[in-house]
Short mmCIF file of C-alpha atoms in Angstrom, two decimals:
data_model
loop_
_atom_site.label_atom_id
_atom_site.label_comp_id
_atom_site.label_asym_id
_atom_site.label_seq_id
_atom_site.Cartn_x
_atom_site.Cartn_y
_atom_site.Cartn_z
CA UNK A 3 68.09 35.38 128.51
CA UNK A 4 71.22 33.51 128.66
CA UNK A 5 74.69 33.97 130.15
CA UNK A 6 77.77 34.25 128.35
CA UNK A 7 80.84 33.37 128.83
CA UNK A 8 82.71 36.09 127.51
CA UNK A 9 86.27 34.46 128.44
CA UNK A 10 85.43 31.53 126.58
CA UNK A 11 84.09 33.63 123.39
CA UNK A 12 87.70 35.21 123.35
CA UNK A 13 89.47 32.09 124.73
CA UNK A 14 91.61 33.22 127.25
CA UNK A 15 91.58 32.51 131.03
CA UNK A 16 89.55 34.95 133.62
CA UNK A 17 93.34 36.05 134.79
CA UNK A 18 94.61 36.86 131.68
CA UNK A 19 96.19 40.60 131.18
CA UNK A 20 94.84 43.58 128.86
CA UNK A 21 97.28 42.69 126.47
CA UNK A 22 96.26 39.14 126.29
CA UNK A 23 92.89 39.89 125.63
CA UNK A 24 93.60 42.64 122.69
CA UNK A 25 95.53 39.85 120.63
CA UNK A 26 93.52 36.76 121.27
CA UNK A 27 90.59 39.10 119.95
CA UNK A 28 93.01 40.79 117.20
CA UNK A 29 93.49 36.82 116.18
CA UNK A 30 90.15 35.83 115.97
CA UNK A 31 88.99 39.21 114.42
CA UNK A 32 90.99 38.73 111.61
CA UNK A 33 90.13 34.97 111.50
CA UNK A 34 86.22 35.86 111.55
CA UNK A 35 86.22 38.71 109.66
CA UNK A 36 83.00 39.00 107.51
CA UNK A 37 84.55 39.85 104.51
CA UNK A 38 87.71 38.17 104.76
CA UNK A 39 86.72 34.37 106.26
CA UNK A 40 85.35 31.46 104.31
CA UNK A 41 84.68 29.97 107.67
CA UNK A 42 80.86 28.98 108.24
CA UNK A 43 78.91 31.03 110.68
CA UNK A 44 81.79 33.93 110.62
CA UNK A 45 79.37 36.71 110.52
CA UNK A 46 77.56 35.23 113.76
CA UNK A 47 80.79 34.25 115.12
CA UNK A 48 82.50 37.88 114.92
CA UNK A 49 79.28 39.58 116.71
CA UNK A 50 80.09 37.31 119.36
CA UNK A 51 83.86 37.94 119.48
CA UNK A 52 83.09 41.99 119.20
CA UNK A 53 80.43 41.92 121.89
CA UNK A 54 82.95 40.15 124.13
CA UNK A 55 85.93 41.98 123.34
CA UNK A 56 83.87 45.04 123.89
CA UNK A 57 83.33 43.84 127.80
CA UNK A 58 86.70 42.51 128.67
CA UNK A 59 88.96 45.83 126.61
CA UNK A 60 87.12 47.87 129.19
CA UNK A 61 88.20 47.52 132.48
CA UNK A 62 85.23 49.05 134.08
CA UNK A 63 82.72 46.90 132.21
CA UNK A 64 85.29 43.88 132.72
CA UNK A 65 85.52 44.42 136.38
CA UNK A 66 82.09 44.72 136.63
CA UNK A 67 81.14 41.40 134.71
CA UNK A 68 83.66 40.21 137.04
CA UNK A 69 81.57 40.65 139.74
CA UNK A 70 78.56 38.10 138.51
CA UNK A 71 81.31 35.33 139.70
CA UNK A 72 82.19 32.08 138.16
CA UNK A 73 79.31 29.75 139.08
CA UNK A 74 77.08 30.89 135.72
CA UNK A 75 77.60 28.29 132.78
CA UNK A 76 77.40 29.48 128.87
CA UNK A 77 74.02 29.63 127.34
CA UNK A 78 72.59 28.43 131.34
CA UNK A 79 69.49 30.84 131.65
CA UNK A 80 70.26 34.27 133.13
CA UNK A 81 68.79 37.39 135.65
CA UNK A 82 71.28 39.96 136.55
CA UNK A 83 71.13 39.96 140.56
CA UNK A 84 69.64 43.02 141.84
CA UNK A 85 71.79 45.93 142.43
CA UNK A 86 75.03 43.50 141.16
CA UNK A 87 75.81 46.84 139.45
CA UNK A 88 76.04 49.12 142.66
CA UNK A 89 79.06 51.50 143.17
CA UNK A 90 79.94 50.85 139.49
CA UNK A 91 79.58 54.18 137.43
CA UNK A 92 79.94 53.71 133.87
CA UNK A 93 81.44 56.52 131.72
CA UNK A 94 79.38 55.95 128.29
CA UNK A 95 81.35 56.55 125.30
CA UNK A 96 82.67 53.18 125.27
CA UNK A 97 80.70 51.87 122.92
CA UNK A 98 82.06 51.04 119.25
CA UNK A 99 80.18 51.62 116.00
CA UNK A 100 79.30 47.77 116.01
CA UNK A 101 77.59 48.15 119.15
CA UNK A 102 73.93 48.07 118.06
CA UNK A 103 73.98 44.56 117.60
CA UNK A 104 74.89 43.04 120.65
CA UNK A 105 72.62 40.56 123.02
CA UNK A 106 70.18 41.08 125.25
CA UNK A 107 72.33 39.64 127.67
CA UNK A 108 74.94 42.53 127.15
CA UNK A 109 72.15 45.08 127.39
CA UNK A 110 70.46 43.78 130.03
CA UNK A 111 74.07 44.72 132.02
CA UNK A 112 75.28 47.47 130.40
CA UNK A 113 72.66 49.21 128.44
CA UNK A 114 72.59 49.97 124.85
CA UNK A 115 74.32 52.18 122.67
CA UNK A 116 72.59 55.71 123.04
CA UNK A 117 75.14 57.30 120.71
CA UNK A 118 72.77 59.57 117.70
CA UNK A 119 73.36 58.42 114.08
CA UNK A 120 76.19 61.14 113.17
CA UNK A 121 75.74 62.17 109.69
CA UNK A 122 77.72 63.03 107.60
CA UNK A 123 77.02 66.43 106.21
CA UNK A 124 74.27 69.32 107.51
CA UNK A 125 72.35 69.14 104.49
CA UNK A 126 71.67 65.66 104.14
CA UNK A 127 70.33 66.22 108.23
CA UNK A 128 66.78 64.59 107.65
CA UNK A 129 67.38 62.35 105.27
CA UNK A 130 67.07 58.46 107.01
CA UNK A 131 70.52 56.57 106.54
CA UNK A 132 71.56 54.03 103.94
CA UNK A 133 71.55 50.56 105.35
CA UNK A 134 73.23 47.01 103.56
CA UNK A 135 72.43 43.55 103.88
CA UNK A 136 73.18 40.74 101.87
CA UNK A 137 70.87 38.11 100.42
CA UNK A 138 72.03 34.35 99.44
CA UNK A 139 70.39 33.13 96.36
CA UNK A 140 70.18 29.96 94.89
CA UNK A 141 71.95 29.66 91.31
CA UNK A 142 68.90 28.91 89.77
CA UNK A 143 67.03 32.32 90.99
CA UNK A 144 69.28 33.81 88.72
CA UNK A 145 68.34 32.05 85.82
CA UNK A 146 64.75 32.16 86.32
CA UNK A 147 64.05 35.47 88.40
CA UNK A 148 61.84 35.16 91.39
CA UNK A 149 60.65 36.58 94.28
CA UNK A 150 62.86 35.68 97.71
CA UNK A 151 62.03 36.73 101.23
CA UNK A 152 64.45 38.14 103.45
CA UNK A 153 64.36 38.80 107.46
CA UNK A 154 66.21 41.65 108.95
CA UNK A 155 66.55 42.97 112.29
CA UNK A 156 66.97 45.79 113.99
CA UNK A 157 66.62 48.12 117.19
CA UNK A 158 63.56 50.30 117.95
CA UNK A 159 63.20 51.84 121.32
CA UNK A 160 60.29 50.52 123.04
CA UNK A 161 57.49 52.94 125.03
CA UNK A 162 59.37 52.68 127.96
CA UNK A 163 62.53 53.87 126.41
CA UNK A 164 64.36 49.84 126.52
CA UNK A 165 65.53 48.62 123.06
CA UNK A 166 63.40 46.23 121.10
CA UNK A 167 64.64 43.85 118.69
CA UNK A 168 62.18 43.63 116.00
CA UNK A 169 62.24 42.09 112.98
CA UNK A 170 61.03 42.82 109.34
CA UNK A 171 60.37 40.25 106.77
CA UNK A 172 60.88 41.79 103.16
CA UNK A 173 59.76 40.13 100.26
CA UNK A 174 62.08 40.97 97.13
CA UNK A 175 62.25 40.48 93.25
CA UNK A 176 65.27 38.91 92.05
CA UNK A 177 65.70 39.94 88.54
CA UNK A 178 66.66 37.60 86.08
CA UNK A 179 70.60 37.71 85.59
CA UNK A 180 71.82 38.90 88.59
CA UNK A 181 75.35 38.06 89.31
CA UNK A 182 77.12 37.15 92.51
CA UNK A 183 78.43 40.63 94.26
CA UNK A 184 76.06 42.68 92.65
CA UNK A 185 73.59 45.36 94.33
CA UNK A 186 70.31 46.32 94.41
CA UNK A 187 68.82 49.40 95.87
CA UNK A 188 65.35 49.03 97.60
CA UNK A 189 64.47 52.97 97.62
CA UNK A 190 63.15 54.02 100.97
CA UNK A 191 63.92 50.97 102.55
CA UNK A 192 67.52 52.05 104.60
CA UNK A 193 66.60 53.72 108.02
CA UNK A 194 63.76 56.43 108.86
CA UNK A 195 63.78 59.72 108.27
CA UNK A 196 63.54 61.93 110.68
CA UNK A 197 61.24 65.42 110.99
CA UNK A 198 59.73 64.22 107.69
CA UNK A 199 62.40 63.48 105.83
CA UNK A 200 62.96 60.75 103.31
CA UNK A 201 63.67 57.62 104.50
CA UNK A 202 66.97 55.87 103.09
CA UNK A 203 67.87 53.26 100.58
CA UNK A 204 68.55 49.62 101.48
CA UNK A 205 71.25 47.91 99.47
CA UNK A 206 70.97 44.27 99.45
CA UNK A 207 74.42 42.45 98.20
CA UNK A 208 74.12 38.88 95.99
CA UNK A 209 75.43 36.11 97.59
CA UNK A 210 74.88 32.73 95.62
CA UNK A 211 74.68 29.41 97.63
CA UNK A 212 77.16 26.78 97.32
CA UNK A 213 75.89 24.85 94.52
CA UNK A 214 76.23 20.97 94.24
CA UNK A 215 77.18 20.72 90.75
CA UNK A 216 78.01 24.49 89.91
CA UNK A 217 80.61 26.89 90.08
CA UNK A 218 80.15 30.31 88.81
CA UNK A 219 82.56 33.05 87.53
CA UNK A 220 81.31 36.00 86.62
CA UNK A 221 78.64 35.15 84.06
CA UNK A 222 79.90 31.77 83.31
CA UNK A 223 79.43 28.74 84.99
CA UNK A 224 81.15 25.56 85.05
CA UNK A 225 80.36 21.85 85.28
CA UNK A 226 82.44 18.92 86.17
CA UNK A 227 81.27 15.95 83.78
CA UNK A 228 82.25 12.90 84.43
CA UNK A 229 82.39 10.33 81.65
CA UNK A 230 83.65 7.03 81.10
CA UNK A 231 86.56 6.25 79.07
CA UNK A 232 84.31 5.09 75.90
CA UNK A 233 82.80 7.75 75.59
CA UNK A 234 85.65 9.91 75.72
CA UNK A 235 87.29 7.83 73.02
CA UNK A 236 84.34 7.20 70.43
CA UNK A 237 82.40 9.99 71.13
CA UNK A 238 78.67 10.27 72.37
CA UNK A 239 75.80 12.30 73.45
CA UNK A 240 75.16 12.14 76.86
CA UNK A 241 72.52 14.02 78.82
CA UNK A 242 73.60 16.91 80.98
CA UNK A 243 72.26 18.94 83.98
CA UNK A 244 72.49 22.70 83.13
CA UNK A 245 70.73 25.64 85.77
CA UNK A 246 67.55 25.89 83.13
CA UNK A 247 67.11 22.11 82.88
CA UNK A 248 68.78 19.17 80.95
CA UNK A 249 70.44 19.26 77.49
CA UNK A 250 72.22 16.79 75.17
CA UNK A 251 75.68 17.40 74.81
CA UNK A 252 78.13 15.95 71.77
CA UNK A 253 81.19 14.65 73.17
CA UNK A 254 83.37 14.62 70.34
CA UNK A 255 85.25 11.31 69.95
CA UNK A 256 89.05 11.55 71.83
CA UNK A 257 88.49 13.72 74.11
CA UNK A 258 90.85 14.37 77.01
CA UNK A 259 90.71 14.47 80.76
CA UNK A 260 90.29 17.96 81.82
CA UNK A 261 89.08 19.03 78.40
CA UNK A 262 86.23 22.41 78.42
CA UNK A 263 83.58 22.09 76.25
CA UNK A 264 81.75 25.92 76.14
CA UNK A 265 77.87 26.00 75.54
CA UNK A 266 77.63 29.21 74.13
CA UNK A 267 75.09 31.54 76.17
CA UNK A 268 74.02 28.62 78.74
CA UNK A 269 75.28 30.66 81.67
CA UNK A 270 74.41 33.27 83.42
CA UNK A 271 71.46 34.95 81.23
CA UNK A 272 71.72 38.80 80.04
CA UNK A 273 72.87 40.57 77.02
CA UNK A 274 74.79 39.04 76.16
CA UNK A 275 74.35 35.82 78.37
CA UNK A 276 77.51 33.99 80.30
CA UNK A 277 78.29 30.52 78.69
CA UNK A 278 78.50 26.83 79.87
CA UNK A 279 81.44 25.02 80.52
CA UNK A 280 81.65 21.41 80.89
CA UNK A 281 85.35 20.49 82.40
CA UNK A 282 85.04 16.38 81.00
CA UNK A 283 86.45 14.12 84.00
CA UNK A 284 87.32 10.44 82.57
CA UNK A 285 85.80 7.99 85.28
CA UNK A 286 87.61 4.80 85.33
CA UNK A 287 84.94 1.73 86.02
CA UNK A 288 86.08 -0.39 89.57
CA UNK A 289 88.06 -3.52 88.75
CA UNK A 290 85.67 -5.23 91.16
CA UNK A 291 84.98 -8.28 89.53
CA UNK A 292 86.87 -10.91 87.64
CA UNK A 293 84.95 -10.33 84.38
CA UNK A 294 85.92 -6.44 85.00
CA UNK A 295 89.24 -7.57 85.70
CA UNK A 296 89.07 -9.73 82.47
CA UNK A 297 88.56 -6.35 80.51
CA UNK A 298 91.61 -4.64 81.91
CA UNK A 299 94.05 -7.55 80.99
CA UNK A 300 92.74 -7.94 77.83
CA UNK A 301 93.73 -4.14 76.91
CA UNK A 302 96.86 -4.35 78.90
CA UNK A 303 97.64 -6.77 76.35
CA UNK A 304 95.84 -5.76 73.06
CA UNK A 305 96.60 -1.91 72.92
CA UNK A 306 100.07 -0.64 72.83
CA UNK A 307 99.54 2.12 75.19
CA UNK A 308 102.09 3.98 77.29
CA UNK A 309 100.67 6.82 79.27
CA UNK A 310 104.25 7.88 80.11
CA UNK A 311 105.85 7.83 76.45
CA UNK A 312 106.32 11.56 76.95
CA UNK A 313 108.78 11.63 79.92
CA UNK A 314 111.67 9.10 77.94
CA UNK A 315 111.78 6.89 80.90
CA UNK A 316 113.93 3.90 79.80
CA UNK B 16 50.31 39.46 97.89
CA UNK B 17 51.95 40.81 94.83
CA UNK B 18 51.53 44.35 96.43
CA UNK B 19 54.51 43.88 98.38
CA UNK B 20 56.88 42.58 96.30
CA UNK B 21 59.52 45.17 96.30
CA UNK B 22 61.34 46.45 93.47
CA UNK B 23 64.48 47.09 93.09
CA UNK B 24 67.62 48.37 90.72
CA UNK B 25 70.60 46.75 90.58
CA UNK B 26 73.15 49.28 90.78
CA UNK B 27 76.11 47.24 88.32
CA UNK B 28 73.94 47.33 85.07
CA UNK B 29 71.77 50.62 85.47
CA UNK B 30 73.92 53.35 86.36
CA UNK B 31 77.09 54.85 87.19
CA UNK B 32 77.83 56.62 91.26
CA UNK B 33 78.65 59.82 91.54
CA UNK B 34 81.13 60.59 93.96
CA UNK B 35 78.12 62.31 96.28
CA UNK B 36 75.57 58.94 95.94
CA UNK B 37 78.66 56.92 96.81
CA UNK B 38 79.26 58.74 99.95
CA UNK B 39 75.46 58.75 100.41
CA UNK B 40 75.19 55.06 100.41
CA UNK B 41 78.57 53.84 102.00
CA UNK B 42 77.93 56.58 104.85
CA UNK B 43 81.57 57.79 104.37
CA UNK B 44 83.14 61.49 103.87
CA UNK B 45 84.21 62.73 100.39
CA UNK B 46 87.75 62.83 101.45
CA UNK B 47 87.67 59.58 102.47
CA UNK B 48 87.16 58.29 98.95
CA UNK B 49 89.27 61.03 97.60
CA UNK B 50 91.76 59.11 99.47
CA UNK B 51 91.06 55.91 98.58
CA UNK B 52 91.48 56.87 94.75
CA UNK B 53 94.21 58.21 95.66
CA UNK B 54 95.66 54.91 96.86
CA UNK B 55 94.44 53.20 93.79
CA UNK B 56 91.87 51.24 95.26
CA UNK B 57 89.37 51.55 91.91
CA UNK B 58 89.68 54.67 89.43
CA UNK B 59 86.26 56.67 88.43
CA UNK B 60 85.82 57.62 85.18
CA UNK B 61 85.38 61.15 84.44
CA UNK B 62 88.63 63.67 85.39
CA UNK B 63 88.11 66.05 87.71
CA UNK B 64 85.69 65.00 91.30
CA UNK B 65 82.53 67.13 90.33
CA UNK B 66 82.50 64.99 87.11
CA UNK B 67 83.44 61.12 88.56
CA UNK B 68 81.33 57.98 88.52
CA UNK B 69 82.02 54.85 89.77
CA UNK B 70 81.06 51.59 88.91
CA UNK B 71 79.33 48.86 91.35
CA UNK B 72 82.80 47.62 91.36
CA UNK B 73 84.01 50.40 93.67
CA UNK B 74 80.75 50.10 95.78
CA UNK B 75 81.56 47.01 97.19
CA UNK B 76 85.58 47.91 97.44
CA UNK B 77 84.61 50.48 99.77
CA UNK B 78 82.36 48.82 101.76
CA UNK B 79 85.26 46.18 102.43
CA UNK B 80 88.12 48.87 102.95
CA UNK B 81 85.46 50.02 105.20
CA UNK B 82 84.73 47.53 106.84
CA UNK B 83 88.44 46.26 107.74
CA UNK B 84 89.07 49.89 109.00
CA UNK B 85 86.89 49.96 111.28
CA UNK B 86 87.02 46.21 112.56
CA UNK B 87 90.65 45.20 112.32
CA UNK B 88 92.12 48.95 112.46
CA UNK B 89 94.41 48.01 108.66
CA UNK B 90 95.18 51.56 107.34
CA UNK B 91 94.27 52.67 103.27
CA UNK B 92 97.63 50.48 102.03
CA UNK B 93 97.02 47.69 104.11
CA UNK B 94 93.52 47.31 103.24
CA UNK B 95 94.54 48.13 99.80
CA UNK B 96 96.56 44.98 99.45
CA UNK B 97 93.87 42.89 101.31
CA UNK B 98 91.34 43.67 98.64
CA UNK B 99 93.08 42.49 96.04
CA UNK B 100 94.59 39.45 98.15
CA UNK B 101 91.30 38.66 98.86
CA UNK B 102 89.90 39.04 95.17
CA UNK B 103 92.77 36.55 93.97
CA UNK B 104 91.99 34.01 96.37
CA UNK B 105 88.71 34.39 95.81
CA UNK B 106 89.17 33.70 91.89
CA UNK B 107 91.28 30.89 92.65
CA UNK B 108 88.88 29.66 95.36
CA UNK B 109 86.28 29.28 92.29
CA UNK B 110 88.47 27.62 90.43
CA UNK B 111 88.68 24.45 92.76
CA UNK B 112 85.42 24.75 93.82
CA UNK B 113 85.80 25.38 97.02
CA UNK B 114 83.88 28.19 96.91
#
C-alpha cells in the first residue's frame, strides 16, 4: 500500500494549528465539491481531501499519524511499523458518514468504519438500502440506446472480519432518449437485505461526456457550423454531422454570423423528440497568399461595404 | 450474455415520487423534506403530504441539498441558493460550451 501525505493533500505545513487545518480543508471542500466543481478528477480529489481532513481534525488520529515521522514520501510503498500504534487508544465515533470510502492506507492505521447502517424508520428494518451512482454516456448512446458497463465498488467484510474492497461490474441498458440528469432505478440492485429482506434499489444518474462537436440542453442539441462567407451570402447545401449520422442542410442565401437554423426533431429522440440547432459561424479564408490577397483588394475596392455604418462614426 | 443485461426505469418519464419512495431512495427523514418544501426548494404536486408526488426534478435537488449538508455543513437557505446558483451557471455553462 502506499503512504500519504496527508499535509500535502490539505496543503498546509506539519506545524500548522487546528484552525488552519479546518479552513484550508473548508477551501478545498468547497472547491472539490462533487456537485458543485467543474474541475476534472473532483470526485477523486474530495475523497482524498475528506480522508485527510478526517486524520488531521482529530487530534488523536493526528498525533498518532504524527508518530510515523517525516522520512515516508507520497505514494513511496508503505507497512505500518509494528506496534507504531502502542499507548494510543482510539475513542471510535470519529468517523464521518463519508468514511467507507477511504484507503487502505487509512485502514490499515486506523481501522474502518464499524458504525451499522442507521435506518431510517423501524418498519423499513430489513429492507437493504438505496444506493446512487452515476454513469457517463456518450451523446450518441442516447440516440441509439445500448447496453454500457459500469464498475462499482464497495466494502464487504472479509472471513477474518478485515474490509475487502470488491468490485462489481454491471452491465446496463441505456434506453433510447435518455437525457442528461435523469435516473434510472435498477430494482434490487442498492445494498443487501438483511434477515431476508429485500435488497434495495440502485439509482444510476446520466452524465453525458463532453462532446467534440455537441452541446446539449435539455432535449436539444446544438452545433457550431462553420461556413465560409459564400456560402453564407448565396446560399448552399452543405453536409452536416448530426448524433444519428450526416444530413444535408439548406443554408439559405444571406445568412448571418451567429444565425440558428432548427432541424425540427433531430435532437434528443422521444415523444416528442428535441430539435437540432446549427449556430452558422462565418469562417474567413487566411490572406496567406498574394492571389488570396488579390481577392481581398479587389472587394475592398468593388463592394461598397461598411461593416460599421450602424454606429454613425464620421 | 444478454441474461445480464439489467433493466431499468428511468424515474423522470415513468412516474411520479411519493413523499415515502423519496425518503426511501434519498435515505432522508420525512421532515427533512417537509422542510425543504418548506424552503421552496421544488413544490410536489398534490396538497396535503399523504397525497404529494414529486418529479425526478426534486430527486436530484435533494440529493445535492444533501449532499452540501453533510459535506460543506451550508444550512436549508444556503443550500437553497446554491442549487439554483449552480443550475444558472450550469445553463450558462452550456451555452459557451464549456460544459
Amino acid at each position: 500500500m502506499e503512504y500519504k501525505d496527508y499535509y500535502q493533500t490539505i496543503g498546509v505545513p506539519r506545524d500548522a494549528t487546528q484552525d488552519d487545518i479546518k479552513r484550508a480543508y473548508r477551501k478545498l471542500a468547497r472547491k472539490y465539491h462533487p456537485d458543485v466543481s467543474k474541475e476534472p478528477e473532483a470526485e477523486a480529489r474530495f475523497k482524498e481531501i475528506g480522508e485527510a481532513y478526517e486524520v488531521l481534525k482529530d487530534p488523536e488520529k493526528r498525533t498518532a499519524y504524527d508518530r510515523l515521522g517525516t522520512r515516508w514520501k507520497s505514494g513511496q510503498e508503505f507497512q505500518p511499523p509494528p506496534g507504531w500504534d502502542q499507548g494510543f487508544e482510539f475513542h471510535g465515533g470519529g468517523f464521518t458518514e463519508a468514511a467507507s470510502q477511504f484507503s487502505s492506507f487509512f485502514e490499515s492505521l486506523f481501522g474502518r468504519n464499524q458504525q451499522s447502517h442507521r435506518y431510517r424508520d423501524r418498519e423499513f428494518n430489513l429492507h437493504g438500502e438505496d444506493s446512487h451512482a452515476r454513469i457517463s454516456i456518450a451523446l450518441e448512446d442516447s440516440f441509439q440506446g445500448g447496453i454500457r458497463s459500469l464498475t462499482l465498488q464497495h466494502t464487504e467484510s472479509g472471513q477474518d472480519g478485515r474490509p475487502l474492497i470488491k468490485e462489481r461490474t454491471l452491465k446496463v441498458r441505456i434506453p433510447k432518449g435518455i437525457q442528461q440528469g435523469q435516473h434510472i432505478r435498477l430494482a434490487g440492485q442498492g445494498s443487501p437485505g438483511t434477515g431476508g429482506g429485500k435488497a434495495g434499489d440502485l439509482y444510476l444518474e446520466i452524465v453525458f461526456k463532453p462532446h467534440p462537436l455537441f452541446r446539449v440542453e435539455g432535449k436539444d442539441i446544438f452545433l457550431d457550423l462553420p461556413v465560409a462567407p459564400w456560402e453564407a451570402a448565396l446560399g448552399a447545401t452543405v453536409a452536416i454531422p448530426t448524433p444519428a449520422g450526416t444530413v444535408d442542410l439548406k443554408i439559405p442565401a444571406g445568412s448571418r454570423s451567429g444565425q440558428k437554423l432548427r432541424l425540427k426533431e433531430r435532437g434528443i429522440p422521444g415523444t416528442p423528440s428535441g430539435d437540432l440547432y446549427v449556430v452558422l459561424q462565418i469562417v474567413l479564408p487566411a490572406a496567406d497568399s498574394e492571389q488570396a490577397r488579390a481577392f481581398y483588394r479587389e472587394m475592398e475596392q468593388k463592394l461598397a461595404f461598411n461593416p460599421r455604418a450602424g454606429m454613425s462614426i464620421r | 450474455m444478454d441474461y445480464d443485461i439489467l433493466h431499468g426505469i428511468v424515474i423522470e418519464e415513468s412516474e411520479a415520487l411519493s413523499l415515502s419512495e423519496l425518503c426511501q431512495i434519498c435515505n432522508v427523514e420525512v421532515e427533512w423534506i417537509m422542510a425543504l418544501v418548506n424552503e421552496g426548494i421544488f413544490e410536489p404536486a398534490g396538497t396535503r403530504p399523504e397525497d404529494w408526488f414529486f418529479s425526478g426534478v426534486a430527486l436530484r435537488r435533494v440529493l445535492v441539498v444533501r449532499h452540501l449538508q453533510r459535506d460543506l455543513d451550508v444550512n436549508l437557505s444556503g443550500a437553497a441558493l446554491v442549487l439554483e446558483l449552480l443550475e444558472e451557471r450550469n445553463a450558462l455553462l452550456a451555452k459557451i460550451n464549456l460544459y
